[in-house]
PDB file of C-alpha atoms in Angstrom:
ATOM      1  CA  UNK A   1     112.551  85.142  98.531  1.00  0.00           C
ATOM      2  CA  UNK A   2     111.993  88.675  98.797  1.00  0.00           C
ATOM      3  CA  UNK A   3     114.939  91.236  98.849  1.00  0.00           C
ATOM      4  CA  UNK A   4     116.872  92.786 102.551  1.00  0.00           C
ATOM      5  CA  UNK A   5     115.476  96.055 100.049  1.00  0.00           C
ATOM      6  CA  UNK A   6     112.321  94.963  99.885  1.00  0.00           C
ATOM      7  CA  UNK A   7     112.019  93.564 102.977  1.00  0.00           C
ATOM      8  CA  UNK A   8     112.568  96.896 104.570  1.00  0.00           C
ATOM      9  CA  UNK A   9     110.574  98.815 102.588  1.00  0.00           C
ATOM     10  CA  UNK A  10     107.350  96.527 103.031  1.00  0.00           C
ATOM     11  CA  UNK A  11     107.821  97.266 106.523  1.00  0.00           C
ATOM     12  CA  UNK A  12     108.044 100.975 106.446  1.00  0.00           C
ATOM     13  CA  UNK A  13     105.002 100.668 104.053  1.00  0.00           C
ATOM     14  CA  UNK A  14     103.032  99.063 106.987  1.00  0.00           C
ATOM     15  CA  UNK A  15     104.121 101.377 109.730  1.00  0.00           C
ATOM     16  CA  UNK A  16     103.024 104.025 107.503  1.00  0.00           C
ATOM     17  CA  UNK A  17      99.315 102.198 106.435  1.00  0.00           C
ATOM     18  CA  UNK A  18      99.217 101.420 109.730  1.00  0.00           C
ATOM     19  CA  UNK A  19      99.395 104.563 111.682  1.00  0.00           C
ATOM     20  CA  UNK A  20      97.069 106.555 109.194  1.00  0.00           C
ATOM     21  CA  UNK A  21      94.783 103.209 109.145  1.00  0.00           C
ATOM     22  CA  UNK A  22      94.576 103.606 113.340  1.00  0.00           C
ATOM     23  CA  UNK A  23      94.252 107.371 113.344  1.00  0.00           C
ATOM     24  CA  UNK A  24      91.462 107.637 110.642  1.00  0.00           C
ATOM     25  CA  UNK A  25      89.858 104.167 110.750  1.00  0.00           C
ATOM     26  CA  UNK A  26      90.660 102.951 107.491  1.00  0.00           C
ATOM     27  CA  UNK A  27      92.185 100.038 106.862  1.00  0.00           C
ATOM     28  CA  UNK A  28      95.972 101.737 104.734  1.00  0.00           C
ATOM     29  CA  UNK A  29      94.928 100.234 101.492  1.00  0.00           C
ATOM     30  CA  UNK A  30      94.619 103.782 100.125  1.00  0.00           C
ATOM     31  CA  UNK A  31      98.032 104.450 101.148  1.00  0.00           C
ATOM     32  CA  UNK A  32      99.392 100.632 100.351  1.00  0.00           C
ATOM     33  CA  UNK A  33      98.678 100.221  96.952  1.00  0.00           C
ATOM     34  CA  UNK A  34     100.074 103.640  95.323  1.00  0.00           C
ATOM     35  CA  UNK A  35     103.959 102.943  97.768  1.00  0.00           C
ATOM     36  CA  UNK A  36     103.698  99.430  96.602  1.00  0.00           C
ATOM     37  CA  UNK A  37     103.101 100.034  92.496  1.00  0.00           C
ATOM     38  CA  UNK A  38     105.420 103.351  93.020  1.00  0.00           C
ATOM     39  CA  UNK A  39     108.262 102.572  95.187  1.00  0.00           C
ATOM     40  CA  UNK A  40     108.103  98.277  95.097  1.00  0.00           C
ATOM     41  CA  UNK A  41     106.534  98.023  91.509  1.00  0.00           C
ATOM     42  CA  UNK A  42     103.898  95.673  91.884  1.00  0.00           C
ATOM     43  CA  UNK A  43     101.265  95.708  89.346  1.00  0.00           C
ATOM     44  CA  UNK A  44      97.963  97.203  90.381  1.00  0.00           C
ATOM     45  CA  UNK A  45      96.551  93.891  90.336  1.00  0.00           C
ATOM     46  CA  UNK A  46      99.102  92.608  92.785  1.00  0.00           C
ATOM     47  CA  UNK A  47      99.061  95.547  94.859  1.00  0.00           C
ATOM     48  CA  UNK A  48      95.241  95.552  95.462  1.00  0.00           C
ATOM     49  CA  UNK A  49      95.306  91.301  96.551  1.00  0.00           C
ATOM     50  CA  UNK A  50      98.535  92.279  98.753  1.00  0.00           C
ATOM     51  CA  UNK A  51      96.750  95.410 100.277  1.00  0.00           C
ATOM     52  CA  UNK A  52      93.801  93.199 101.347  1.00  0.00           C
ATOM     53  CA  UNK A  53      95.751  90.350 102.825  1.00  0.00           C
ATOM     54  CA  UNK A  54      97.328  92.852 105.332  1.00  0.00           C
ATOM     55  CA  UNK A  55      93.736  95.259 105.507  1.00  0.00           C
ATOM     56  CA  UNK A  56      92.758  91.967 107.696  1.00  0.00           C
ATOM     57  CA  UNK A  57      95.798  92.982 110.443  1.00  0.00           C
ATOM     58  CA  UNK A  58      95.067  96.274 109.921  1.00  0.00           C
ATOM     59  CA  UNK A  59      91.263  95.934 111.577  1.00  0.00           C
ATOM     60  CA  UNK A  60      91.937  93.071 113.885  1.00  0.00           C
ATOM     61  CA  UNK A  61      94.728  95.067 115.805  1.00  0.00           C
ATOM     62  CA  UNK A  62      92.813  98.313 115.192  1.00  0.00           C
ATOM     63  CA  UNK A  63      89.555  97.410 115.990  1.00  0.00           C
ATOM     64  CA  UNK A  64      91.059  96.023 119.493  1.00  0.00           C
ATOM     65  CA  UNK A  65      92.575  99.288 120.135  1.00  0.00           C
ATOM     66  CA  UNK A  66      89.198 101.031 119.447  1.00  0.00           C
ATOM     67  CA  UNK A  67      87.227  98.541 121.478  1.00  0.00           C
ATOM     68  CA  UNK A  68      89.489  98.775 124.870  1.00  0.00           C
ATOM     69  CA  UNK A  69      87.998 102.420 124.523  1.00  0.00           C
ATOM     70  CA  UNK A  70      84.431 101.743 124.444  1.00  0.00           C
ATOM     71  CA  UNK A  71      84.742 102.966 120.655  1.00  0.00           C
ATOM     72  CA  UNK A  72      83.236  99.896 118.351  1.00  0.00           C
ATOM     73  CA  UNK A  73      79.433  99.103 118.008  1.00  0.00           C
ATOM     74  CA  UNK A  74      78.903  95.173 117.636  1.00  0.00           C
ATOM     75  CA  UNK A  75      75.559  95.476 116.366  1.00  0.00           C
ATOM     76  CA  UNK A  76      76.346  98.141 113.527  1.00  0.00           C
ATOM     77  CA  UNK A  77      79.480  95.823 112.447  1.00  0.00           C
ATOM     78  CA  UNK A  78      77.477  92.694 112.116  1.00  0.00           C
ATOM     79  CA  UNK A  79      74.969  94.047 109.957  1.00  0.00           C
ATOM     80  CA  UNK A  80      77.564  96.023 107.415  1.00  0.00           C
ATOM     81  CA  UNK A  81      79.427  92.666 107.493  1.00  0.00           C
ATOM     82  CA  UNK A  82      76.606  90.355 106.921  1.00  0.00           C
ATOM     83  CA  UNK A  83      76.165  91.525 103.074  1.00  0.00           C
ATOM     84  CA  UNK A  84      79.359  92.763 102.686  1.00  0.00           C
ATOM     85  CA  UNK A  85      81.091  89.025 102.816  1.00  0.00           C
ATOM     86  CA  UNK A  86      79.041  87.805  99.749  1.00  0.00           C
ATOM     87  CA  UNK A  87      79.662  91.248  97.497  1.00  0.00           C
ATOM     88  CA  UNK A  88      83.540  91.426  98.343  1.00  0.00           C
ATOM     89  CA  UNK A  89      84.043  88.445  96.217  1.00  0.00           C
ATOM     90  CA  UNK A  90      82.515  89.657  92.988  1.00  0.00           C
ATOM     91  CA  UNK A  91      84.131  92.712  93.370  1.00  0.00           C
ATOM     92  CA  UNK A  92      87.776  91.264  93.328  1.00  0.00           C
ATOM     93  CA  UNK A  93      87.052  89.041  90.386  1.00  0.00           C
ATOM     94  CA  UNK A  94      85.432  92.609  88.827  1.00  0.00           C
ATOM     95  CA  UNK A  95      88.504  94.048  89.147  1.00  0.00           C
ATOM     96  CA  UNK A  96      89.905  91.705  86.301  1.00  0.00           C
ATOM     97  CA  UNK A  97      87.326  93.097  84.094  1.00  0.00           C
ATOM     98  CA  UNK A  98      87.020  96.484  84.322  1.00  0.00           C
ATOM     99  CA  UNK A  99      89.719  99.743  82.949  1.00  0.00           C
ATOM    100  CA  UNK A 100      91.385 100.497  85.873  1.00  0.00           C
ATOM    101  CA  UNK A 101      92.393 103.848  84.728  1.00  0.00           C
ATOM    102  CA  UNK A 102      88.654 104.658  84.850  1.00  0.00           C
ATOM    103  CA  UNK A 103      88.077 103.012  88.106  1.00  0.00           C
ATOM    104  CA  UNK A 104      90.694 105.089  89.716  1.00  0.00           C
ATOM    105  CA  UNK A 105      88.413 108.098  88.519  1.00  0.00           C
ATOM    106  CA  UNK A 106      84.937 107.110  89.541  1.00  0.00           C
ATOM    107  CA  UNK A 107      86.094 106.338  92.873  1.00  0.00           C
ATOM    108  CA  UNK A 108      88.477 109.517  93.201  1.00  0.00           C
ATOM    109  CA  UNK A 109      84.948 111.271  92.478  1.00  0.00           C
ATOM    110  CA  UNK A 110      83.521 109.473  95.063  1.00  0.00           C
ATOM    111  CA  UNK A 111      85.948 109.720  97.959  1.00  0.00           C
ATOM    112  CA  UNK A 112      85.914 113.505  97.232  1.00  0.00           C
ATOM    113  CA  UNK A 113      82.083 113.593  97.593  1.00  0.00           C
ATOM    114  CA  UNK A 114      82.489 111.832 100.610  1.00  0.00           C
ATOM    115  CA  UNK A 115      84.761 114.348 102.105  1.00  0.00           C
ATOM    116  CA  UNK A 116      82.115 116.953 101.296  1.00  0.00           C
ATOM    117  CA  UNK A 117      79.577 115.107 103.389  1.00  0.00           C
ATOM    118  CA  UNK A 118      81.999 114.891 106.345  1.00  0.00           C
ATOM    119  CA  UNK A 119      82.608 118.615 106.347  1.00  0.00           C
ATOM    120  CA  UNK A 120      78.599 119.764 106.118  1.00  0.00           C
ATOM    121  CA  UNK A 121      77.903 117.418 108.713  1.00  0.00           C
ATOM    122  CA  UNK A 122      76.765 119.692 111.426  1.00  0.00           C
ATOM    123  CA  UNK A 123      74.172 120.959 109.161  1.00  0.00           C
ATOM    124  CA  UNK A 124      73.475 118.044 107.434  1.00  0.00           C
ATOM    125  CA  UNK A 125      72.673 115.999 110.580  1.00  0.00           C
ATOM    126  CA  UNK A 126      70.754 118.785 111.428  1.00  0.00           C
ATOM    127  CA  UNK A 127      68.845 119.179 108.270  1.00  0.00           C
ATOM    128  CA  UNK A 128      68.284 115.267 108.358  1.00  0.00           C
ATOM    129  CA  UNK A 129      67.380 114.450 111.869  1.00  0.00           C
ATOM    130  CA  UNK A 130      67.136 111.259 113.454  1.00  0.00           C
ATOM    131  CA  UNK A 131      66.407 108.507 111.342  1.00  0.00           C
ATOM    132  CA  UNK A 132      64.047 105.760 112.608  1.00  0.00           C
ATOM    133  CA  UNK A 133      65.444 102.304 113.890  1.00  0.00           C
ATOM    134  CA  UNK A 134      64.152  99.850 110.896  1.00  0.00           C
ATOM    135  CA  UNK A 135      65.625 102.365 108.676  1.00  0.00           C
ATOM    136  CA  UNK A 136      69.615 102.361 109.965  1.00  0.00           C
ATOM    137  CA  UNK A 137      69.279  98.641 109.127  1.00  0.00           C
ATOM    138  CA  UNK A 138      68.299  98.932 105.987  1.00  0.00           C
ATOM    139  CA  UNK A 139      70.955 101.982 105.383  1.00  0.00           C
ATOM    140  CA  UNK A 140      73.715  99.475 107.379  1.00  0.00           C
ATOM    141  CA  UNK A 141      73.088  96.455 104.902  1.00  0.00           C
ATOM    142  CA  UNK A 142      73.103  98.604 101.785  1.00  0.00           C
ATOM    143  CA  UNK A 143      76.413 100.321 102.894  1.00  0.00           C
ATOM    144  CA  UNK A 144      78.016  96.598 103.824  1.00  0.00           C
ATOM    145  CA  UNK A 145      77.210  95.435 100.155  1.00  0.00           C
ATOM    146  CA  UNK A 146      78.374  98.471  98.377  1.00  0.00           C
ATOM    147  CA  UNK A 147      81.555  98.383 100.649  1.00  0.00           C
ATOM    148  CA  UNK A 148      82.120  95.311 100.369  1.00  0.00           C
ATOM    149  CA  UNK A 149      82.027  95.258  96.349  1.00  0.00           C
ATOM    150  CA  UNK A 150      84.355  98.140  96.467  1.00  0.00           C
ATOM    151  CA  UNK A 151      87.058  96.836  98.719  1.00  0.00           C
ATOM    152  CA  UNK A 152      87.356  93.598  96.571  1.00  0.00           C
ATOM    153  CA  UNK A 153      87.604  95.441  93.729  1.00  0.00           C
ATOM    154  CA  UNK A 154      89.659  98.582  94.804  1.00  0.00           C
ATOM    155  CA  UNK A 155      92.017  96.505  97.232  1.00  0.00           C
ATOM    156  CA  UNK A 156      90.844  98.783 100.656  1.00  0.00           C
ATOM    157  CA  UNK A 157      88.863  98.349 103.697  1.00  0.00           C
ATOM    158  CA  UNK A 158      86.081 100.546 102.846  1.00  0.00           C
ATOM    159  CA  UNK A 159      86.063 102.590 105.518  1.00  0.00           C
ATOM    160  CA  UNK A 160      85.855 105.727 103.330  1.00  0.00           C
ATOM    161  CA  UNK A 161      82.134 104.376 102.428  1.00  0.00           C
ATOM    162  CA  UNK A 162      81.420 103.175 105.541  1.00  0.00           C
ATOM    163  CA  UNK A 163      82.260 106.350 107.936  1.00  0.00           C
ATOM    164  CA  UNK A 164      80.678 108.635 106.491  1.00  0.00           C
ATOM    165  CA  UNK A 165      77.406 106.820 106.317  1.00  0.00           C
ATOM    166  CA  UNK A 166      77.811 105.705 110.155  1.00  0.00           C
ATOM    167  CA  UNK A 167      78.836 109.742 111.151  1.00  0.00           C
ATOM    168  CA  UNK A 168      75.605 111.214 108.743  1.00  0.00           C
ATOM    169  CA  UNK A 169      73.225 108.697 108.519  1.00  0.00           C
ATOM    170  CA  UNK A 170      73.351 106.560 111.729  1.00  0.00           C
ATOM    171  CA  UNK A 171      74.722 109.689 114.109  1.00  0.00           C
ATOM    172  CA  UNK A 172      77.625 107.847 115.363  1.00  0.00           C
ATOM    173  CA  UNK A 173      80.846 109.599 116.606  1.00  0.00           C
ATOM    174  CA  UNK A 174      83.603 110.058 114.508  1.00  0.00           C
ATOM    175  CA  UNK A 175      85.488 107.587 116.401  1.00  0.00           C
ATOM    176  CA  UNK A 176      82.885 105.089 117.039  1.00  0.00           C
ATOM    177  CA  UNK A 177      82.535 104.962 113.295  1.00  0.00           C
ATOM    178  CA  UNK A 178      86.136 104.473 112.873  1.00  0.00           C
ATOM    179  CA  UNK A 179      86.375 101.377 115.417  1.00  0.00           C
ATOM    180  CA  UNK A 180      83.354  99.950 113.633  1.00  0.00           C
ATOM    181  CA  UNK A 181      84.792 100.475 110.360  1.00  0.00           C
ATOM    182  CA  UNK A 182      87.935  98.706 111.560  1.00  0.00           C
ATOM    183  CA  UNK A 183      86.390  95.691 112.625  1.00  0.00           C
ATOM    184  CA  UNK A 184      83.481  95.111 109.657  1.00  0.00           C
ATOM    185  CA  UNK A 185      86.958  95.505 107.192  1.00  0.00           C
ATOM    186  CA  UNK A 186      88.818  91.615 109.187  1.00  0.00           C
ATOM    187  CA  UNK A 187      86.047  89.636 107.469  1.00  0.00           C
ATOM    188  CA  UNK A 188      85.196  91.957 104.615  1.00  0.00           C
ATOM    189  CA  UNK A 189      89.187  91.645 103.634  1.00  0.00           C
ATOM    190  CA  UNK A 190      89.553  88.247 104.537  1.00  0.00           C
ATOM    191  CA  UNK A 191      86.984  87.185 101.755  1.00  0.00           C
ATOM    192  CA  UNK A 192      88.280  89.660  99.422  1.00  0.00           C
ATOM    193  CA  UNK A 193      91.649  88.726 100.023  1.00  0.00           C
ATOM    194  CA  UNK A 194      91.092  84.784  99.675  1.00  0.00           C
ATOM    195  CA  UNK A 195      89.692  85.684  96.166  1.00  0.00           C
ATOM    196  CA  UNK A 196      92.469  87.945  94.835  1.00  0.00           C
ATOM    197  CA  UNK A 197      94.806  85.240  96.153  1.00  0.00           C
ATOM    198  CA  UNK A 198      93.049  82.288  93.956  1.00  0.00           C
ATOM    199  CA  UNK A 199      93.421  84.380  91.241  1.00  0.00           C
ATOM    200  CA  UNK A 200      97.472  85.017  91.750  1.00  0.00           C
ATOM    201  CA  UNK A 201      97.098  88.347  93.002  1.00  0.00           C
ATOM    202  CA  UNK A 202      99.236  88.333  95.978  1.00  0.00           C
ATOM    203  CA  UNK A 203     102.861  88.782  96.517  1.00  0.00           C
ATOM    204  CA  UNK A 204     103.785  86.507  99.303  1.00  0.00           C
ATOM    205  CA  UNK A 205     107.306  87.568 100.256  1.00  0.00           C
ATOM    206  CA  UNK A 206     106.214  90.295 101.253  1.00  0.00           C
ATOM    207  CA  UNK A 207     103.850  89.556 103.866  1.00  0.00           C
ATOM    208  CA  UNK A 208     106.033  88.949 106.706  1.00  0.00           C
ATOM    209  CA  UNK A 209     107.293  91.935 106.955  1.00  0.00           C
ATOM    210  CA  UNK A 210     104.287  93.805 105.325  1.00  0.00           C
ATOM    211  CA  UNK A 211     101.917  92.724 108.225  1.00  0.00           C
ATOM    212  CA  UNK A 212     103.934  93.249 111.497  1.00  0.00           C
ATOM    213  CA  UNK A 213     104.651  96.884 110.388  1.00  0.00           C
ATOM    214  CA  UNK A 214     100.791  96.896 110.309  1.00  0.00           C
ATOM    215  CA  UNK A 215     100.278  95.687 113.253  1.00  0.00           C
ATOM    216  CA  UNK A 216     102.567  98.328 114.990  1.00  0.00           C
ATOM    217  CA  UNK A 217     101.534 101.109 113.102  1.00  0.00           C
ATOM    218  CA  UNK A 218      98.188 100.315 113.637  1.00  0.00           C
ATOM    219  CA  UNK A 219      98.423 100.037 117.727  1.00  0.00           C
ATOM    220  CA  UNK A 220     100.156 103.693 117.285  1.00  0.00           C
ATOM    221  CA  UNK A 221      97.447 105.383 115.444  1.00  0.00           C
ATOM    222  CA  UNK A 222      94.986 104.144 117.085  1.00  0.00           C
ATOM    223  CA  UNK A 223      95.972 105.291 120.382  1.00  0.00           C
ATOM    224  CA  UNK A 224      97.058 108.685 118.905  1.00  0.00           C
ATOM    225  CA  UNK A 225      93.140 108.723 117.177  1.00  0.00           C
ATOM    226  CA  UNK A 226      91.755 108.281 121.180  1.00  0.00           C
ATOM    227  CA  UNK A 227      93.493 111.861 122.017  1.00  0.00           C
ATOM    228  CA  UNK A 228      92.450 113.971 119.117  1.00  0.00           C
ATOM    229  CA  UNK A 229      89.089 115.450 119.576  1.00  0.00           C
ATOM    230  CA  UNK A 230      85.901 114.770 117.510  1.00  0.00           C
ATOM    231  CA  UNK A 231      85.826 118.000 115.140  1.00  0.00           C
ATOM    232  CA  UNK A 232      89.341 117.923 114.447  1.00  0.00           C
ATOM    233  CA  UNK A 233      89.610 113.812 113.650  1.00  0.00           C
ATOM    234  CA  UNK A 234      86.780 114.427 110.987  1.00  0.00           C
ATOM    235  CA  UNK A 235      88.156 117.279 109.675  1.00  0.00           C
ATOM    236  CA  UNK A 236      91.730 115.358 109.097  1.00  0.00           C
ATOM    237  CA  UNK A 237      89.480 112.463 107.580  1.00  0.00           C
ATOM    238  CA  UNK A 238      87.820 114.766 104.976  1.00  0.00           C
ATOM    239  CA  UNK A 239      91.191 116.316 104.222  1.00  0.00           C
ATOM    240  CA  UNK A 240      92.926 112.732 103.509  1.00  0.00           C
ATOM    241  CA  UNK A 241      89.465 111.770 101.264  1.00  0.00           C
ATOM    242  CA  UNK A 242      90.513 114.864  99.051  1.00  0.00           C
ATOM    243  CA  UNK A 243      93.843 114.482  98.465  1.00  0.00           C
ATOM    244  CA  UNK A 244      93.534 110.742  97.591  1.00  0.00           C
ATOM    245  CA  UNK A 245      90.395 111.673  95.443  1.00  0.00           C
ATOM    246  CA  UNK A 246      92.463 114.111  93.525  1.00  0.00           C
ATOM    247  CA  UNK A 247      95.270 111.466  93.160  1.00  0.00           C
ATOM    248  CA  UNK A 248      92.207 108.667  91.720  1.00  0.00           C
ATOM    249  CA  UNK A 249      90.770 111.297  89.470  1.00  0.00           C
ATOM    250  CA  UNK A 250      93.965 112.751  88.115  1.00  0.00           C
ATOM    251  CA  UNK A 251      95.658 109.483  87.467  1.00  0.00           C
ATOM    252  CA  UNK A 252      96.784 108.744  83.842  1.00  0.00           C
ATOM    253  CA  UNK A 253      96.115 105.959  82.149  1.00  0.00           C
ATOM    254  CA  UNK A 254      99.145 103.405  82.411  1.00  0.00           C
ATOM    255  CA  UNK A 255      98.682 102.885  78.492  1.00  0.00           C
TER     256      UNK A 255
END
């Protein structure tokens, strides 16, 4: 049985995940995993299967908020789902596999070339135009199966993949994108989750504490996200990408 200590400090950890999860559309795992190996000291392994059970609160109760305001597209979120569910799987059992030191560092590169793309967007929707109909399918299903590798494998939603494509790519809003994001990451993380948890990689104490400080940071952010304009919700988006990127990319190696 978990710790009073613990037990508060998995809650704080969701309010925190939470709130940034409902502002910026992610699902917290990005802020989850490094308070849970820093402050709780779980191993990474643990922290990534823990992360992705509560990522599945995270996007029901945030994808709810961002739906009562018009801000979630079904159709988008069905087809980034659709291959993400089978690629999820074989990323957490990945994870096992691969140096996680390096991990940490390809995907810090990524998440600040991400950030890039979200602050040229003006000009690079402009310099791209509108892309056909058959071909946002084909861009929506590509995205849902390299999301959905990456969140089984990294522990998060995904919705640093999945955003930036929706925003550039498909010409969604910034939060349109977000309340899709939220909503493709419930059965993305569910099958991720189920995985790591076959495999041992979930502590279960701290769940029930872990998940209603989701929930409520969640419902906060989310309604705080509805208030901030367009311009300025990207621009706080690409400035969290950075400084996590730096963190990835910087990380030592544990050995």
């Amino acid at each position: 049985m978990a710790s009073l200590t613990t037990i508060i400090t998995s809650l704080f950890i969701g309010l925190t995940a939470g709130t940034f999860g409902g502002i910026l559309g992610i699902g917290g795992g990005l802020i989850m995993i490094p308070l849970m190996v820093e402050v709780l000291k779980l191993t990474q392994h643990k922290a990534h299967g823990t992360s992705l059970i509560a990522l599945v609160f995270t996007g029901i109760g945030g994808a709810i908020t961002y739906a009562s305001n018009g801000s979630v597209d079904m159709t988008a979120a069905v087809l980034l789902a659709v291959t993400a569910v089978f690629t999820a799987p074989l990323g957490a059992r990945y994870s096992n596999a691969l140096s996680e030191n390096k991990l940490k560092k390809y995907f810090g590169a990524f998440l600040i070339f991400c950030s890039a793309l979200l602050l040229l967007k003006p000009y690079l929707t402009n310099l791209i135009g509108t892309v056909p109909d058959f071909a946002k399918i084909i861009i929506l299903l590509t995205t849902g199966a390299v999301t959905g590798f990456l969140s089984g494998m990294m522990g998060v939603g995904g919705g640093t993949i999945m955003i930036p494509v929706m925003v550039i790519l498909i010409g969604f809003t910034q939060h349109m994108a977000q309340g899709t994001s939220l909503l493709v990451i419930v059965p993305t993380g569910a099958i991720g989750a189920f995985t790591h948890w076959k495999m041992g990689n979930v502590e279960k104490g701290m769940l029930w504490s872990l998940i209603p400080g989701i929930l409520c940071g969640t419902y906060f952010g989310g309604n705080i996200a509805s208030i901030i304009s367009n311009h300025s919700l990207r621009l706080i988006f690409a400035d969290m990408l950075i400084f996590v990127g730096l963190r990835y990319c910087t990380a030592s190696s544990p050995e």
